[in-house]
Structures are given as C-alpha cells and as structure tokens.
Amino acid sequence: MADPYQNNVYHHGGNDPYGTYGEGGGQDGYGYQGESYPQEDDAASDVTEGHDDEDQMYEGEYQGIPHPDEVKAAQRAARAKARQAQSGATELEELAEQYEDIMEDCGHGRFQWTLFIVLGLALMADGVECFVVGFVLPSAEKDMCLSNGEKGMLGLIVFLGMMVGAIIWGGMADKLGRRKCLIWALTINCVFAFLSSFAQGYGFFLFFRLFSGIGIGGSVPIVYSYFSEFLQMDKRGEHLSWLCMFWMMGGIYASFTAWGIIPRYGWGFSMGTEFQFHSWRVFVLVCALPAITSLVGLLFMPESPRFLLENAKHDEAWMILKNVHDTNWRAKGQPEKVFQVTHIKAPKTQEDEFIEIQSATGTAMQRWGVRTLTLCKLVGPVLKTSPTNGTHLRLSTLFMAIIWFTMAFSYYGLGVWFPDMIKYLQQEEYDSKVKVFHRERVEDFRFNFSLENQIHKEGEYINDKFISIEMKSVKFEDSLFEDCYFEDIKSTETIFENCTIRATIFYNTDLYKEKFINCKLENTTFHHNKKGCHLDSEEENDILIYLVSFLGSLSVLPGNIISAMFMEKIGRVKIIGFSMLISAGCTFFLFLSFSEAAIIAWQCLFCGVSVAAWNGIEVITVELYPASKRATAFGVLNGLCKLAAILGSSIFASFVGVTKVVPILLSCTALVCGGLVALKLPDTREKILQ
C-alpha cells in the first residue's frame, strides 16, 4: 500500500519509527528552532526586540535566584539526559517528554483559564444532577402519586445512568476525542433533562432521568482528562484541584434555585387535568443551564492536541498548540514571542490504519461499513479491563478501585443519611406533639378549620360538615360518622381505621376508599372525587432541606482551597490518605450527635475534609494512566464510584430510625481501609503526563 502521507510534510524515512511534522530535523527529537534556524525580521523573541541586552536585569539576580526560564531549561536538560540514559525508552515516552516541553513554552494563561471555565460548567452540571431528584421528590411524589418504592427507584436511577455514562463516554473519549464526546454527552443530558420536566407520568419521568444521567455521566472522566492535557507538570495538581470547586458550585446553585423556585407554586401552569406544569418542573429546566452554557462554550474550544497526536493528526495538533501559545503570550503583553516548534514526533497508531482503510475504500456505503466495524473494534475493549493491561498499572488500578469505592460508599451513603436523619428527628419531634381525643361527641357542627397531627379515638360525629379544610396527619380510630358531609378536602397522611360511616357524602375530596381501612360504609356516596395527586401545601418543601444541602456544599470551599494550595507541596498520596483517615474520625464522632444542629455541624466538617481526598483521587487518576487509556480508566473507576453510591445510599437509608451504629461503623471502616491503601500509591507529582 502506498504511503498516505507521501504528498504531505510527514516523512517516514529509513529506520525512523516516528511520523515527523515539519521540515528539517532537530536535536534529540525536539522540534525547537535553534541557531541553525534563522528567524524572520518580524519574528524576534522578547529578548531581542525592544530590549537592550545590557540594560535588561532579572530582579532576583542580586539575590542569586535563578530565572524561571533557566529553571525550565535545566529541567529539560535533566529530562533529556535521563532519556538518553534510557536506551529502551519507547516512542510514546519520547512524545510525552516533547509534549511537556511544548506545554511549558506555551505557558499557562488566558487559554487555560477560558477552558477552565467552560469545563468547570460541565463539572458543575454533574454536581447539579446529583441534587435535582432529591430536591424535587417532595413535590414530585405528590404530583405523580409516587409510592415509597418508586421514590427510592427515582433516587437511584440517576446514579445508575451516571454509572453507565461514565463507562461508555470515558471509553469513547479515548477513541473519538475528548471534545466531541463531551459535546455529545452534554447534548444528551440537556435534551432528556428538558423532556423530563414535561413528563407527566412516572414511567416517562424515570426513563428521561435515566438518559439524562447517562449523558452527564461522561462529564467527570472527560473533563479531567481533557483539561489535564493542556496543563504543564508543575501546574497540573493545583489547577485540577481548582476545577473541583465547580462541583461544589453545582450544589450551591441547585440549593439556591430550588429554594427560590420550588415553593413558588404560582410559577406553573396547567392544561386541564391531564397536563400539570408546577414550579418543581421549572426548577428541572433551570438546572440544565450549566450544561447548556458549557455546551455553547465547547463549540469554540479545540480538541486536545495530545489526543490528536496519539491518533496521528499532526497538522491539527500543531495548529492548536500554536494557537494556545499565541493566545497566552498575547494576553501577557508579549505578542512578539514566537512558537518555535518545527516538528513533532508521533508514532504511527491504529488510527493511521483506520484512515488508510477509509481512504482506500470505494463507495460511501463501503466507507461507512469499514468505519463502523473499525470503531467497534476500537471501542469494544472499553468495557473490558483495557486500563489494566500494563503489568505496572494493575496493582495501582486495584488500589484506585478500592479507594474510589470506599470513598464513594461513605460519602454518598452519609450524604443520604445526614438529611434523612434530620427528617427523622423532625418527625420524632412532630409526633411527640400529637393531640389525642378520646370519645368526643360532636353534633351539628361545621368544621371550617384545618386538622393537623391529631388522633381521634372512639368519637361520634353526627350531622357534621367538613368543608374546605385540610387534614394533615389525622387518624380516626373506632369512630362513628353519621349524616355527615365532606366537601373540598385536601388530606395528607390521613386515614380512617375501624370506623363506621353511615349516610355520609364525600364531594370533591381526595379521601379515596383506600384511606378507609376496615371501615363499614353504609349508604355512603363519593361524588366528583379529585383525580390524580396534587401538591398539598408549601410546607411540603421545608427550607431546612435546602439549607442542609447549601451548607454541605459551602463547607467544601475551605478544604478545596487548602488541598489546591498544597497538592504540589504535600503530594497527592498523602492528601488522599490523611484526608480519608481524618474523615473517618469525623464519622466516628457522629455517635455524640443527638440533635439536628450537631448532625449539620458534623456534615459540614465531613464534607470539608473529604473534598481534599476527592481532589487527590481525581488528580492521581489522571496522572497514572497514559493518554490512550486515560479517559477509559477514569470512566471505569468513576462508574465504580457511582455503583458504590447506589449501594451506600441504599444501605445507609435503610438504617435511618433503626440504629446509627451500623452506618457510622460502615463508613468509618471503609474510609480507614481506603486511606491506608492510598498510602501505597505511587507519587505522581514529578511524573510527566504519559
């Protein structure tokens, strides 16, 4: 087969195993212009144009402090010397060395900060997704008549979708591109989030939220892989940690918008009795805004040049790197600084063969068939153990799987347990204030006031009228209703048990026959009963729900700042290990919490400490794996994280009101195990991104 690059500037000559970009050679495989490459008159560097060499003085020179450029040059020389000493260095390792040098020359500036915001919004959308269902459930369960089982499934379906999405999109991002897959993932999330806000039935709502979760599930593995490939080594840990702040902002955004929108019932509209659009549905729509904004921003962002080089797309990679370089140095007031890369070495990969096959295939149908089959072969191993194929990665991958699972199991489990435990304490206090009425006889009386938190035993109600009232947590036991009239009644947790009801009329009420347990209904009629379910009152949305989530998200800020500042100084391994062990200590002290305030305080402390571990986990996951497997490995581990979230939230929720010993011991044990395992991980601070 003829060389497909024979008409381009790529050369595969002699025994050179690389594809070389640009004309001319270079020393040690690096494409930087030296003295042998004369510069044009308008391409002078900042050292020669507009400056006098004798007048220019580095301010730290008097103190004997080396110039940053000298430090970088020394680091490059050391890496080049180490590479020469390693005769067995692979072509991918040499590409990693060269790419690191290029990113150092590009610097860190406007381009990275713009990408930081765009990708941060995608991460923010992931954080919002984790809170949406929890905030809308109190309203949605009434609006769609949800049972306890259906509520539980709705809470878990989002994590199930995110688990599937993380695995699928992570693998596809390594084969099809980070930017392209992230755009598709966010598009799917936005479309199905929009459809879910209009879904009237439980089945459709569940289905749409599942696919919304599948879409947003790809954001975390792709965002971190994507952003890391635009960062130089000494900036990577810090700025990946700053990126994690957007997840916290997602929780704050969801809490504020939920508090501002959901209790405003007048913001909805209805079309008859079949279509209801209440305020909680408006909240679902608003929650899609971060994903939509990120999606628009991604349209103006380039693909990862590292991914392009791994897939032999040298021209595109060179142009993107030049644009990054020029954007940063123009913003720093040095537009005269020239991008000096003349060629980039990159090995020939499977993608080259893929392109050759497509080019040599005749008809459009044949090209489509070859493209589909080839992509299946490339993406197929995603669901297998492809990230662990390298022997040196298998042990680290096992350790990372344990750390991801134990951390997620405790974090998401306690994330459900904290608010559920607060609700349980509130319910206990509410039940302690119940009013009990024994053998009361009420005759010819009109009830025009609401009944709440009451138990009526062995009462007699003769010729009474209950009109336009609300009944909340009311129970009638062994009572008699005779010649009574109920009209326009709204009820919550109201039942009639072992009652006798004679010659009574129920008109326009939601007191269905199912609410009459073991009752005798004699000559009793139900007229124009309310169909479906309804929102009872604004009290269904307690402000404490939003406050707890807001405080939990806000408490992440100090831990995030500290971990970002010390990620490079202390190291990822120590931050993960010590943060998990301290978090375990925080959970142990939950034995001493007997009030709502104490639980909220420990929740804030736990979230503030655990975020440092999350930052370290995400940074080291990016750094452990080579570019060809980075997003795949991240996706598999993040999928395992969501599985742990499903198990943790289910197990912990089942013990609310039963005992708090089991959840506390489970979370404490998991965090200690994960923290100890984390201390066995390799330190990746000084590791070039492979």
C-alpha positions as a printed Julia matrix, in Angstrom:
690×3 Matrix{Float64}:
   0.0    0.0    0.0
   1.27   3.43  -0.87
   2.2    5.79   1.93
  -0.86   8.02   2.52
   1.35  10.86   3.68
   3.6   10.99   0.63
   2.14  14.3   -0.51
   2.29  15.9    2.94
   5.13  17.08   5.13
   5.23  13.85   7.13
   8.23  11.65   6.45
   8.81   8.03   7.4
  12.35   7.61   6.31
  14.88   4.87   6.96
  14.59   3.23  10.33
  12.86   6.18  11.94
   9.76   4.77  13.66
   8.16   8.19  14.05
   5.99  10.41  11.93
   7.82  13.75  11.7
   5.98  17.02  11.34
   7.55  19.94   9.52
  10.68  20.38   7.52
  14.15  19.97   8.86
  15.47  17.99  11.72
  16.17  18.69  15.3
  18.37  17.61  18.1
  17.27  14.86  20.47
  13.97  14.6   18.71
  12.75  18.06  19.72
  11.32  20.49  17.26
  12.56  23.78  18.66
  14.36  26.27  16.47
  17.99  26.68  17.36
  20.77  28.76  15.84
  20.54  26.77  12.62
  17.02  28.15  12.02
  17.18  31.86  11.16
  14.22  33.91  12.35
  12.37  36.4   10.25
  12.69  40.1   10.99
   9.18  40.28  12.46
   9.62  37.11  14.49
  12.12  38.23  17.09
  11.71  37.0   20.64
  11.16  39.19  23.64
  14.87  39.01  24.41
  15.89  40.76  21.2
  13.0   43.0   20.19
  12.51  46.28  22.05
  15.09  45.47  24.74
  18.73  46.2   25.33
  20.63  43.12  26.49
  22.91  45.21  28.7
  20.02  47.09  30.33
  17.74  44.09  31.0
  18.14  42.73  34.51
  16.2   39.99  36.25
  15.04  41.33  39.6
  16.11  38.22  41.51
  19.61  38.23  40.06
  21.08  40.16  43.0
  19.78  37.53  45.42
  21.21  34.71  43.35
  17.72  33.46  42.46
  17.72  31.69  39.09
  15.41  32.98  36.39
  12.32  30.78  35.77
  13.45  30.25  32.18
  16.79  28.96  33.47
  14.97  26.55  35.78
  12.89  25.24  32.89
  15.98  24.87  30.73
  17.72  22.9   33.49
  14.69  20.65  33.92
  14.59  19.98  30.19
  18.3   19.19  30.12
  17.86  16.77  33.0
  14.96  15.05  31.25
  16.93  14.83  28.01
  19.91  13.33  29.85
  17.67  10.8   31.57
  16.09   9.91  28.25
  19.49   9.33  26.64
  20.47   7.1   29.54
  17.35   5.02  28.96
  18.13   3.26  25.73
  14.84   1.4   25.95
  12.61   4.49  26.04
   9.53   3.99  23.88
   8.29   6.36  21.23
   5.27   7.27  23.39
   7.56   8.21  26.27
   9.57  10.47  23.97
   6.34  12.03  22.74
   5.34  12.7   26.37
   8.7   14.4   27.03
   8.38  16.57  23.95
   4.76  17.45  24.68
   5.67  18.56  28.2
   8.35  20.86  26.78
   5.85  22.33  24.32
   3.29  23.0   27.07
   5.98  24.73  29.14
   6.72  27.01  26.2
   3.01  27.68  25.68
   2.75  28.77  29.3
  -0.34  28.98  31.49
  -2.62  31.87  30.69
  -5.79  33.07  29.02
  -6.42  29.92  27.02
  -6.27  27.6   30.06
  -8.47  29.92  32.13
 -11.08  30.07  29.37
 -11.08  26.3   29.06
 -11.17  26.1   32.87
 -14.49  27.97  32.97
 -16.05  26.03  30.08
 -15.11  22.64  31.52
 -15.94  23.81  35.03
 -19.52  24.46  33.94
 -19.71  20.87  32.66
 -18.49  19.66  36.05
 -20.99  21.98  37.71
 -23.75  20.32  35.68
 -22.67  16.96  37.12
 -22.93  18.36  40.64
 -26.39  19.77  39.92
 -27.57  16.41  38.57
 -26.79  14.75  41.9
 -29.13  17.17  43.73
 -32.04  17.56  41.3
 -34.04  14.47  42.22
 -33.55  14.97  45.96
 -34.99  18.48  45.76
 -37.97  17.66  43.54
 -39.03  14.44  45.28
 -41.19  16.08  47.98
 -43.23  17.76  45.24
 -42.95  15.09  42.55
 -44.18  12.32  44.84
 -47.44  14.22  45.33
 -47.67  15.39  41.73
 -47.21  11.88  40.3
 -48.62   9.75  43.14
 -45.33   8.01  43.91
 -45.08   5.12  46.34
 -42.08   4.69  48.62
 -40.63   2.1   46.26
 -40.99   4.39  43.26
 -39.37   7.24  45.16
 -36.42   5.03  46.0
 -36.02   3.92  42.39
 -36.15   7.52  41.17
 -33.36   8.44  43.56
 -31.16   5.57  42.38
 -31.87   5.77  38.64
 -29.78   8.93  38.26
 -26.69   7.22  39.71
 -27.36   4.17  37.55
 -27.42   6.37  34.45
 -24.27   8.2   35.53
 -22.5    4.88  36.11
 -23.32   3.65  32.61
 -22.5    7.03  31.09
 -19.09   7.25  32.79
 -18.01   3.89  31.41
 -19.33   4.46  27.88
 -18.26   8.08  27.38
 -14.87   7.57  29.05
 -14.03   4.78  26.62
 -15.33   6.65  23.61
 -13.35   9.77  24.53
 -10.11   7.82  24.12
 -11.13   6.69  20.65
 -13.22   9.51  19.2
 -11.92  12.6   21.01
 -12.47  14.41  24.3
 -14.24  17.46  22.91
 -16.52  15.57  20.54
 -17.67  13.08  23.18
 -18.2   15.79  25.8
 -20.37  17.75  23.37
 -22.49  14.69  22.66
 -22.74  13.78  26.35
 -23.9   17.27  27.36
 -26.34  17.38  24.45
 -27.97  14.13  25.56
 -28.15  15.45  29.13
 -29.8   18.71  28.06
 -32.33  17.07  25.73
 -33.52  14.47  28.22
 -33.49  16.91  31.15
 -35.78  19.14  29.09
 -38.09  16.23  28.24
 -38.21  15.07  31.88
 -39.57  18.43  33.01
 -42.67  17.89  30.84
 -43.15  14.17  31.59
 -46.47  13.69  33.38
 -46.19  10.0   34.18
 -43.74   8.27  36.47
 -42.52   5.88  33.77
 -41.57   8.6   31.3
 -40.01  10.74  34.0
 -37.89   7.79  35.17
 -36.84   6.99  31.59
 -35.83  10.57  30.8
 -33.87  11.0   34.03
 -32.03   7.75  33.29
 -30.82   9.03  29.93
 -30.11  12.46  31.39
 -27.82  10.71  33.86
 -26.18   8.69  31.08
 -25.37  11.95  29.32
 -23.95  13.82  32.3
 -22.1   10.7   33.45
 -19.44  11.36  30.84
 -18.59  14.82  32.12
 -16.27  13.9   35.02
 -13.92  11.46  33.21
 -13.76  13.58  30.06
 -13.4   16.96  31.79
 -10.4   15.93  33.89
  -8.7   14.08  31.04
  -9.34  16.97  28.64
  -8.12  19.76  30.93
  -5.05  17.87  32.16
  -3.71  17.65  28.61
  -3.46  21.45  28.41
  -1.51  21.76  31.67
   2.21  21.6   32.3
   3.52  19.36  35.05
   4.04  21.96  37.78
   0.53  23.42  37.3
  -1.41  20.19  36.93
  -2.24  19.21  40.5
  -3.19  22.71  41.63
  -5.42  23.62  38.71
  -7.17  20.25  38.55
  -8.0   20.81  42.22
  -9.37  24.28  41.5
 -11.54  22.7   38.82
 -13.21  20.56  41.51
 -14.69  23.74  43.01
 -17.25  23.81  40.23
 -18.82  20.63  41.6
 -19.33  22.49  44.88
 -20.8   25.41  42.94
 -23.25  22.97  41.38
 -24.56  22.06  44.82
 -24.87  25.72  45.81
 -26.59  26.59  42.53
 -29.07  23.73  42.92
 -29.83  24.67  46.55
 -30.44  28.34  45.78
 -32.56  27.76  42.71
 -34.59  25.06  44.47
 -35.3   27.37  47.39
 -36.17  30.21  45.03
 -38.37  28.27  42.59
 -39.96  25.11  44.01
 -42.05  26.74  46.8
 -43.44  29.26  44.27
 -46.45  27.23  43.15
 -47.84  30.11  41.11
 -44.99  29.8   38.63
 -46.57  26.78  36.93
 -49.49  26.34  34.58
 -51.98  23.64  33.66
 -53.9   22.47  30.62
 -56.95  20.75  32.01
 -56.46  17.91  34.46
 -54.16  15.85  32.23
 -51.2   18.24  31.96
 -49.77  19.99  35.01
 -46.57  22.03  34.97
 -45.77  23.0   38.54
 -42.85  25.02  39.85
 -40.67  21.97  40.52
 -40.68  21.32  36.78
 -39.42  24.87  36.21
 -36.58  24.02  38.59
 -35.68  20.95  36.49
 -35.41  23.19  33.42
 -33.25  25.77  35.21
 -30.88  23.02  36.36
 -29.95  22.36  32.73
 -28.49  25.87  32.29
 -24.88  24.99  33.35
 -24.79  22.12  30.85
 -26.22  24.33  28.09
 -23.69  27.1   28.81
 -20.8   24.65  28.79
 -22.08  23.11  25.58
 -22.06  26.5   23.85
 -18.56  27.24  25.14
 -17.22  23.9   23.9
 -18.18  24.83  20.36
 -15.35  27.42  20.46
 -12.78  25.16  22.15
 -10.3   22.92  20.27
  -9.75  19.2   20.62
  -6.98  18.01  22.92
  -3.72  18.17  20.89
  -2.39  15.25  22.9
  -5.28  13.11  21.73
  -4.69  14.24  18.15
  -1.0   13.34  18.34
  -1.86   9.92  19.75
  -4.08   9.43  16.71
  -1.56  10.73  14.14
  -3.41  14.02  13.44
  -0.23  16.07  13.45
  -1.41  19.11  11.48
  -4.38  19.77  13.74
  -2.32  19.27  16.89
   0.38  21.7   15.73
  -2.15  24.4   14.84
  -3.91  24.05  18.21
  -0.65  24.22  20.16
   0.4   27.3   18.2
  -2.95  28.93  18.97
  -2.57  28.14  22.69
   0.95  29.61  22.66
  -0.05  32.79  20.81
  -3.21  33.33  22.88
  -1.34  33.1   26.18
   1.62  35.3   25.23
  -0.54  37.95  23.58
  -2.58  38.18  26.78
   0.67  38.61  28.74
   1.69  41.54  26.57
   4.35  39.65  24.62
   2.84  39.13  21.17
   6.32  39.02  19.63
   7.09  35.67  21.27
   7.26  33.06  18.53
   6.04  29.46  18.64
   9.29  27.7   17.84
   8.12  24.11  17.27
   9.01  22.93  13.78
   8.18  19.25  14.02
   6.5   16.89  16.48
   7.41  13.25  16.68
   4.44  10.93  16.95
   4.25   7.17  16.48
   2.05   5.63  13.86
  -1.07   4.29  15.56
  -4.15   2.26  14.8
  -5.83   5.47  13.75
  -3.39   5.79  10.8
  -4.52   2.38   9.62
  -8.12   3.43  10.15
  -7.62   6.49   7.92
  -5.85   4.44   5.26
  -8.69   1.94   5.14
 -11.29   4.7    4.77
  -9.31   6.41   2.02
  -8.82   3.2    0.04
 -12.43   2.1    0.22
 -14.57   2.92  -2.78
 -18.23   3.79  -2.23
 -19.78   5.82   0.56
 -21.64   2.73   1.84
 -18.41   0.73   1.93
 -16.61   3.53   3.76
 -19.44   3.68   6.29
 -19.24  -0.07   6.82
 -15.47  -0.05   7.28
 -15.69   2.94   9.61
 -18.37   1.29  11.75
 -16.53  -2.03  12.02
 -13.24  -0.33  12.84
 -14.81   1.84  15.53
 -16.44  -1.24  17.08
 -13.03  -2.88  17.25
 -11.53   0.22  18.83
 -14.3    0.93  21.32
 -15.15  -2.71  22.07
 -12.39  -3.28  24.64
 -13.63  -0.29  26.65
 -15.87  -2.43  28.83
 -13.09  -4.94  29.38
 -10.02  -4.49  31.52
  -8.13  -2.41  28.98
  -6.89   0.12  31.56
  -5.1   -2.63  33.45
  -3.35  -4.3   30.53
   0.04  -2.97  31.59
   1.57  -5.02  34.37
   2.85  -1.9   36.14
  -0.69  -0.48  36.22
  -2.57  -3.49  37.54
  -1.67  -3.06  41.2
  -2.22   0.7   41.04
  -5.57   0.16  39.33
  -6.61  -2.28  42.07
  -5.64   0.26  44.73
  -7.5    3.03  42.89
 -10.62   0.86  42.59
 -10.59   0.25  46.34
 -10.07   3.95  47.08
 -12.82   5.13  44.67
 -15.27   2.56  46.03
 -14.66   3.13  49.74
 -14.68   6.91  49.39
 -17.89   6.97  47.33
 -19.6    4.39  49.55
 -19.03   6.54  52.63
 -19.51   9.96  51.02
 -22.75   9.29  49.17
 -24.06   6.98  51.88
 -23.63   9.67  54.52
 -24.89  12.22  52.01
 -28.26  10.45  52.16
 -28.06   9.57  55.85
 -27.48  13.15  57.08
 -30.7   14.73  55.66
 -32.75  11.58  56.29
 -31.61  11.53  59.89
 -32.54  15.21  60.25
 -36.01  14.47  58.82
 -36.35  11.56  61.23
 -35.53  13.78  64.21
 -38.03  16.35  62.94
 -40.68  13.65  62.6
 -39.98  12.39  66.11
 -40.45  15.9   67.47
 -43.61  16.31  65.39
 -45.05  13.01  66.63
 -44.32  13.94  70.21
 -46.73  16.88  69.85
 -49.68  14.81  68.61
 -53.06  15.61  70.12
 -55.24  12.67  71.14
 -59.04  12.97  71.55
 -60.97  10.19  73.33
 -64.71   9.57  72.95
 -65.58  13.05  71.8
 -69.14  13.64  70.56
 -69.65  16.42  68.04
 -73.13  17.1   66.68
 -74.45  19.68  64.15
 -71.04  21.32  63.9
 -69.3   22.87  60.89
 -65.53  22.24  60.74
 -64.07  25.23  58.88
 -60.55  24.97  60.29
 -57.76  22.57  59.39
 -56.98  19.47  61.41
 -53.33  18.55  61.91
 -51.36  15.99  63.9
 -54.37  14.56  65.69
 -55.7   11.14  66.69
 -59.42  10.74  67.36
 -60.44   7.55  69.13
 -63.98   6.23  69.63
 -65.55   9.54  68.66
 -69.09  10.21  67.4
 -69.78  12.79  64.69
 -73.46  13.36  63.99
 -74.73  15.65  61.2
 -71.38  17.47  60.96
 -69.97  19.31  57.98
 -66.28  19.3   56.97
 -65.94  21.97  54.25
 -62.84  23.43  52.55
 -60.33  22.25  55.1
 -57.0   20.43  55.12
 -56.34  17.29  57.1
 -52.68  16.57  57.75
 -51.53  13.56  59.77
 -55.02  12.89  61.11
 -56.24   9.47  62.18
 -59.76   8.44  63.16
 -59.99   5.13  65.06
 -63.14   3.24  66.02
 -65.27   6.31  65.34
 -68.81   6.83  64.04
 -69.76   9.27  61.26
 -73.49   9.63  60.63
 -75.26  12.06  58.26
 -72.0   13.95  57.71
 -70.91  15.95  54.68
 -67.31  16.29  53.41
 -66.57  18.83  50.67
 -63.35  20.16  49.09
 -61.0   18.26  51.4
 -57.23  18.04  50.96
 -55.57  15.38  53.02
 -52.03  14.22  53.81
 -51.35  11.01  55.73
 -54.97  10.92  56.85
 -56.75   7.59  57.42
 -59.97   6.18  58.88
 -59.46   2.86  60.67
 -62.21   0.56  62.04
 -64.78   3.32  61.62
 -68.48   3.12  60.82
 -69.67   5.66  58.24
 -73.41   5.97  57.58
 -75.4    8.17  55.2
 -72.38  10.37  54.54
 -71.49  12.24  51.34
 -67.94  12.92  50.1
 -67.9   15.63  47.42
 -64.72  16.83  45.64
 -62.33  15.28  48.14
 -59.19  13.18  47.9
 -60.49  10.77  50.55
 -60.44   7.65  48.43
 -61.78   4.32  49.59
 -58.19   3.15  50.1
 -57.96   5.53  53.07
 -60.78   3.7   54.84
 -59.16   0.69  56.5
 -61.51  -2.0   57.83
 -64.37   0.52  57.81
 -68.11  -0.12  57.37
 -69.53   2.15  54.67
 -73.33   2.19  54.86
 -75.3    4.26  52.35
 -72.2    6.38  51.74
 -71.51   8.06  48.38
 -68.44   9.65  46.73
 -69.09  12.41  44.15
 -66.53  14.08  41.88
 -63.51  12.82  43.74
 -60.28  14.6   42.85
 -58.37  12.72  40.19
 -54.68  12.0   40.43
 -52.45  13.57  43.03
 -51.76  17.15  43.99
 -49.37  19.32  45.9
 -50.7   19.73  49.39
 -49.14  22.88  50.79
 -45.95  24.87  50.86
 -44.92  23.0   53.98
 -44.08  20.05  51.77
 -40.85  21.87  50.93
 -39.13  22.55  54.21
 -36.45  25.22  53.89
 -34.19  23.01  56.03
 -33.8   20.64  53.04
 -32.21  23.42  51.01
 -30.24  24.79  53.94
 -28.59  21.44  54.7
 -27.53  20.96  51.07
 -26.31  24.54  50.82
 -24.2   24.31  53.97
 -22.81  20.93  52.93
 -21.74  22.35  49.55
 -20.38  25.59  51.01
 -18.31  23.73  53.63
 -16.32  22.19  50.77
 -14.73  25.56  49.97
 -12.03  25.67  52.71
 -10.95  22.09  52.06
 -10.85  22.72  48.33
  -8.66  25.82  48.71
  -6.24  24.13  51.11
  -5.9   20.99  49.01
  -5.3   23.02  45.84
  -2.58  25.09  47.53
  -0.77  22.08  48.96
  -1.4   19.49  46.23
   2.08  20.02  44.76
   3.85  20.59  48.09
   2.47  17.69  50.12
   1.66  15.33  47.28
  -1.44  13.54  46.11
  -0.85  10.35  48.08
  -0.55  11.98  51.49
  -3.52  14.27  50.86
  -5.74  11.32  49.92
  -4.58   9.08  52.77
  -4.68  11.63  55.57
  -7.96  13.2   54.39
  -9.7    9.83  54.36
  -8.38   8.95  57.81
  -9.47  12.33  59.24
 -12.89  11.88  57.59
 -13.15   8.52  59.32
 -12.55  10.29  62.64
 -15.32  12.77  61.83
 -17.82   9.97  61.22
 -16.88   8.28  64.5
 -17.88  11.4   66.43
 -21.39  11.12  64.99
 -22.07   8.86  67.97
 -22.13  12.06  70.03
 -24.68  13.86  67.85
 -28.23  13.86  69.21
 -29.69  17.0   67.63
 -30.24  18.49  64.19
 -27.62  21.19  64.78
 -24.97  18.63  65.75
 -25.65  16.49  62.67
 -25.44  19.53  60.38
 -22.16  20.6   62.0
 -20.59  17.15  61.56
 -21.87  17.0   57.99
 -20.11  20.28  57.18
 -16.87  19.1   58.78
 -17.02  15.76  56.95
 -17.64  17.41  53.57
 -14.89  19.98  54.14
 -12.29  17.31  54.91
 -13.37  14.69  52.37
 -13.16  17.1   49.41
  -9.37  17.11  49.76
  -9.39  13.35  49.28
 -11.65  13.7   46.23
  -9.27  16.23  44.71
  -6.28  13.98  45.21
  -8.12  10.94  43.84
  -9.11  12.73  40.65
  -5.64  14.2   40.09
  -3.79  10.93  40.6
  -6.27   9.05  38.4
  -5.44  11.4   35.54
  -1.69  11.05  36.1
  -1.47   7.28  36.47
  -2.68   6.34  33.0
  -1.32   7.04  29.51
  -3.25   9.25  27.11
  -4.63   6.3   25.14
  -6.29   4.86  28.26
  -6.74   7.91  30.48
 -10.43   8.67  29.93
 -11.28   4.96  29.75
  -9.66   4.24  33.1
 -11.21   7.34  34.65
 -14.62   6.33  33.3
 -14.4    2.78  34.66
 -13.3    4.0   38.09
 -15.95   6.72  38.12
 -18.55   4.11  37.15
 -17.4    2.05  40.13
 -17.81   5.19  42.22
 -21.46   5.5   41.14
 -22.06   1.82  41.92
 -20.71   2.44  45.41
 -23.0    5.48  45.65
 -26.03   3.31  44.84
 -25.06   0.7   47.43
 -24.11   3.25  50.08
 -27.26   5.36  49.77
 -29.49   2.26  49.79
 -27.81   0.64  52.8
 -27.47   3.78  54.89
 -31.05   4.9   54.24
 -32.4    1.55  55.45
 -30.96   2.16  58.93
 -32.49   5.61  59.46
 -34.72   5.39  62.53
 -33.41   1.91  63.34
 -29.83   2.48  64.51
 -26.98   4.81  63.7
 -24.3    2.38  64.83
 -24.23   0.42  61.57
 -23.94   3.41  59.17
 -21.24   5.03  61.3
 -19.17   1.85  61.61
 -19.55   1.05  57.9
 -18.41   4.5   56.79
 -15.59   4.66  59.32
 -14.26   1.22  58.35
 -14.47   1.96  54.62
 -12.63   5.27  54.98
  -9.85   3.78  57.12
  -9.31   0.96  54.63
  -9.28   3.37  51.69
  -6.92   5.76  53.46
  -4.4    3.04  54.29
  -4.5    1.7   50.74
  -3.98   5.22  49.37
  -0.64   5.48  51.16
   0.59   2.6   48.98
   0.03   4.52  45.72
   3.0    5.85  43.73
   3.68   9.58  43.94
   2.94  11.22  40.58
   3.94  14.8   41.4
   7.05  14.85  39.22
   5.65  12.5   36.6
   5.23  13.72  33.06
   1.76  13.05  31.71
   2.14   9.93  29.59
